XYZ file of C-alpha atoms in Angstrom:
281
model
C 115.925 81.955 179.700
C 119.097 83.274 178.441
C 122.778 82.764 179.264
C 123.334 86.499 178.781
C 121.410 88.167 181.495
C 119.349 85.419 181.109
C 121.966 83.694 179.485
C 122.673 81.487 182.175
C 120.404 79.398 183.029
C 119.118 76.368 183.900
C 116.523 73.804 183.776
C 114.838 75.042 181.819
C 105.699 69.647 176.447
C 103.323 67.393 176.567
C 102.741 64.425 174.393
C 104.708 66.073 171.558
C 108.333 67.164 171.814
C 109.063 70.868 171.999
C 110.911 70.759 168.717
C 107.844 69.374 166.974
C 105.681 72.021 168.564
C 108.051 74.752 167.428
C 108.040 73.489 163.859
C 104.347 72.780 163.543
C 103.037 75.963 165.083
C 105.212 78.248 163.008
C 104.377 76.566 159.724
C 100.582 76.767 159.999
C 98.704 79.662 158.481
C 95.663 80.570 160.553
C 93.933 83.925 160.256
C 94.205 86.308 163.166
C 91.153 86.414 165.371
C 91.537 90.077 166.138
C 92.149 93.315 164.289
C 94.345 94.471 167.169
C 97.829 94.991 165.721
C 99.602 95.341 169.077
C 101.632 92.457 170.510
C 103.247 92.713 173.941
C 106.397 90.617 174.316
C 107.898 89.814 177.710
C 111.697 89.789 178.000
C 114.300 89.480 180.737
C 117.273 91.807 180.833
C 118.511 94.665 178.678
C 120.583 92.652 176.210
C 117.496 90.889 174.855
C 115.696 94.208 174.645
C 118.429 95.638 172.392
C 117.856 92.936 169.785
C 114.082 93.151 170.036
C 114.200 96.900 169.370
C 115.343 95.971 165.846
C 112.653 93.300 165.544
C 110.081 95.834 166.715
C 110.998 98.241 163.913
C 110.938 95.498 161.303
C 107.535 94.215 162.460
C 106.071 97.715 162.190
C 107.501 98.186 158.703
C 106.620 94.752 157.290
C 103.340 93.883 159.014
C 102.224 97.162 160.622
C 102.460 95.453 164.015
C 103.120 97.522 167.123
C 105.416 95.335 169.243
C 105.498 96.492 172.855
C 108.375 95.231 174.990
C 107.926 94.514 178.679
C 111.180 93.797 180.509
C 111.094 91.647 183.650
C 113.843 91.197 186.212
C 113.437 87.450 186.760
C 112.558 84.361 184.759
C 109.418 83.272 186.604
C 107.168 86.276 186.079
C 107.099 86.330 182.239
C 105.485 82.887 182.080
C 102.956 83.757 184.761
C 102.224 87.037 182.971
C 101.541 85.063 179.801
C 99.117 82.784 181.618
C 97.464 85.838 183.201
C 97.141 87.448 179.733
C 99.007 90.590 180.721
C 101.420 89.907 177.838
C 100.922 88.123 174.501
C 104.274 86.400 173.994
C 107.521 85.989 175.828
C 111.048 85.401 174.569
C 113.337 84.770 177.525
C 113.818 81.071 178.174
C 115.392 77.863 176.999
C 113.406 74.805 175.984
C 114.470 72.941 179.130
C 113.468 75.796 181.408
C 110.152 76.140 179.595
C 109.360 72.452 180.074
C 109.850 72.683 183.806
C 107.917 75.926 184.245
C 105.068 74.836 181.980
C 104.416 71.800 184.198
C 103.812 74.106 187.146
C 101.533 76.318 185.065
C 99.221 73.522 183.948
C 100.781 73.197 180.485
C 98.907 76.258 179.275
C 101.796 77.553 177.178
C 103.488 76.395 173.959
C 106.631 77.401 172.035
C 105.945 78.905 168.621
C 109.457 79.638 167.367
C 113.162 79.277 168.092
C 115.312 82.351 168.635
C 118.944 81.814 169.603
C 121.316 79.631 171.559
C 124.121 80.888 173.774
C 126.790 78.205 174.116
C 128.755 78.166 177.347
C 132.507 77.728 177.281
C 135.565 76.495 179.153
C 138.009 79.327 179.878
C 141.512 79.537 181.286
C 143.845 82.386 182.100
C 146.818 80.009 182.267
C 146.470 77.657 179.309
C 145.653 77.989 175.628
C 144.292 74.523 174.802
C 142.553 71.664 176.572
C 145.610 69.484 175.987
C 147.683 71.944 178.000
C 145.684 71.256 181.153
C 147.970 69.261 183.490
C 147.077 66.335 185.699
C 145.417 67.407 188.958
C 144.384 70.732 187.402
C 141.612 72.560 189.237
C 138.500 73.233 187.141
C 135.567 75.216 188.498
C 131.903 74.769 187.586
C 128.760 76.675 188.678
C 127.101 75.059 191.687
C 123.408 75.574 190.952
C 121.277 72.706 189.625
C 120.892 73.004 185.902
C 123.971 75.135 185.326
C 126.112 72.505 187.022
C 124.618 69.747 184.883
C 125.244 71.827 181.790
C 128.839 72.428 182.894
C 129.371 68.689 183.445
C 127.937 68.067 179.968
C 130.479 70.516 178.536
C 133.379 68.876 180.386
C 132.188 65.485 179.170
C 131.756 66.707 175.606
C 135.329 68.028 175.787
C 136.395 64.507 176.858
C 137.749 65.700 180.202
C 135.431 63.644 182.431
C 132.403 61.377 182.413
C 129.557 61.450 184.926
C 126.552 59.403 185.996
C 123.651 60.436 183.756
C 121.171 58.493 185.857
C 121.338 61.226 188.491
C 118.434 63.638 188.202
C 120.500 66.577 189.500
C 124.124 65.554 188.942
C 127.033 67.193 190.688
C 130.787 66.884 191.014
C 130.346 63.867 193.289
C 128.763 61.991 190.374
C 131.850 62.119 188.142
C 132.705 58.525 187.246
C 135.722 58.899 184.931
C 138.490 61.434 185.469
C 141.683 60.139 183.840
C 143.784 63.207 184.590
C 142.467 63.446 188.138
C 141.100 66.951 187.636
C 139.905 68.638 190.805
C 136.464 69.821 189.786
C 135.161 72.389 192.267
C 131.782 74.054 192.588
C 131.474 77.809 193.013
C 128.567 80.241 192.789
C 127.640 80.908 189.168
C 128.242 84.642 189.464
C 131.748 84.021 190.837
C 132.998 81.669 188.116
C 134.559 84.407 185.967
C 136.357 86.159 188.827
C 137.505 82.826 190.292
C 139.373 81.915 187.096
C 142.466 83.769 188.304
C 143.010 81.269 191.109
C 142.389 78.026 189.195
C 143.491 76.302 186.003
C 140.217 76.474 184.072
C 136.499 76.904 184.531
C 133.093 76.663 182.884
C 131.558 80.131 182.783
C 128.069 81.066 181.605
C 128.224 83.501 178.723
C 126.511 86.412 180.463
C 129.082 86.328 183.243
C 131.885 85.917 180.721
C 130.701 89.004 178.836
C 130.324 91.005 182.043
C 133.892 90.053 183.008
C 135.125 90.908 179.496
C 136.529 87.433 178.919
C 137.586 86.856 175.322
C 134.995 84.386 174.086
C 136.995 83.617 170.963
C 139.931 82.459 173.107
C 137.934 79.951 175.134
C 139.466 76.479 175.396
C 136.213 74.844 174.345
C 132.741 75.863 173.195
C 129.622 73.868 173.934
C 128.386 72.183 170.736
C 124.805 72.672 169.592
C 123.405 69.209 168.909
C 120.485 66.927 169.708
C 121.940 66.124 173.113
C 121.709 69.716 174.297
C 118.916 71.139 172.140
C 117.160 71.999 175.403
C 119.392 75.061 175.700
C 117.882 76.680 172.603
C 115.790 79.740 173.445
C 112.219 80.100 172.240
C 109.261 82.426 171.746
C 106.235 81.253 173.747
C 102.500 81.921 173.558
C 99.382 80.693 175.309
C 98.228 77.367 173.943
C 94.835 78.718 172.866
C 96.509 81.474 170.807
C 99.391 79.537 169.289
C 98.020 79.774 165.723
C 97.192 83.452 165.794
C 98.517 84.952 162.578
C 99.841 88.162 164.104
C 101.940 86.184 166.596
C 103.489 84.090 163.866
C 104.228 87.241 161.920
C 106.266 88.422 164.901
C 108.141 85.092 164.847
C 108.775 85.454 161.109
C 110.072 88.977 161.653
C 112.526 87.648 164.232
C 113.700 84.706 162.124
C 115.438 86.653 159.356
C 118.943 87.238 158.065
C 118.563 90.839 159.177
C 118.102 89.673 162.772
C 121.173 87.446 162.426
C 123.182 90.484 161.372
C 121.926 92.510 164.338
C 122.730 89.564 166.612
C 126.292 89.464 165.355
C 126.700 93.221 165.756
C 125.409 93.122 169.315
C 126.892 89.892 170.653
C 129.638 88.805 168.270
C 130.169 85.046 168.462
C 128.562 84.776 171.913
C 125.172 84.006 170.462
C 123.943 81.958 167.496
C 120.647 82.119 165.621
C 118.874 78.828 166.330
C 115.858 78.719 164.029
C 117.731 77.140 161.121
C 120.332 75.119 162.981
C 120.393 71.485 161.833
C 120.943 69.361 164.897
C 123.153 66.315 164.544
């Protein structure tokens, strides 16, 4: 699940960690079990489709694979469609979201490759740096489960607050350290960008920031990509019994190229980062 039109998201597998699964499944070379050269990939939203149109052309040219794209309007159906075998792969969710959904689906799915990560950011229409934020400043965060936790993680990473990590679904009430007495307020995720005008700063998911034409490069702070938040990396997923199918891994290889990085930059600028070769610290 994406922070673009996905791109926002939220809580998003088994005995092995997802990162191990991603690495191991992509590296194996197992012959395809079928001569069928068509692979149907489930996506969510138009922005993902734009990038996959390039991948589709490259897969046809390099491997003679016909990649069909099926666009869904929510994040639940693509995983169910994969279980039901109406699609072959999906590429629309973060590792954390996948973990949660896969539990409900009987752990029948596995990640076979990383795609991108969309860091969320702290924005302000009044101030240019975090240090400029005054005492008692009002900072807004999205109010839905995983997005709020992610926002609190960003505020903590920026050294603005600390919160109780023992809480399964933390919220503003769980902030434990707040030296500048910031007033952290919850608002609906889709209202965070528009609400910036009436507050001092706010954490805004990237899809909403792009829709509101916020200048991403002028954000006060950008979420780091590290081991602590690797769960926000997006992935390509297959059924567990097909994870080693050669044609699927050829699709992953087609995605994970410098050419795709260039398309990503053209389409999304600095809003999105290729994640397959990021070294997490």
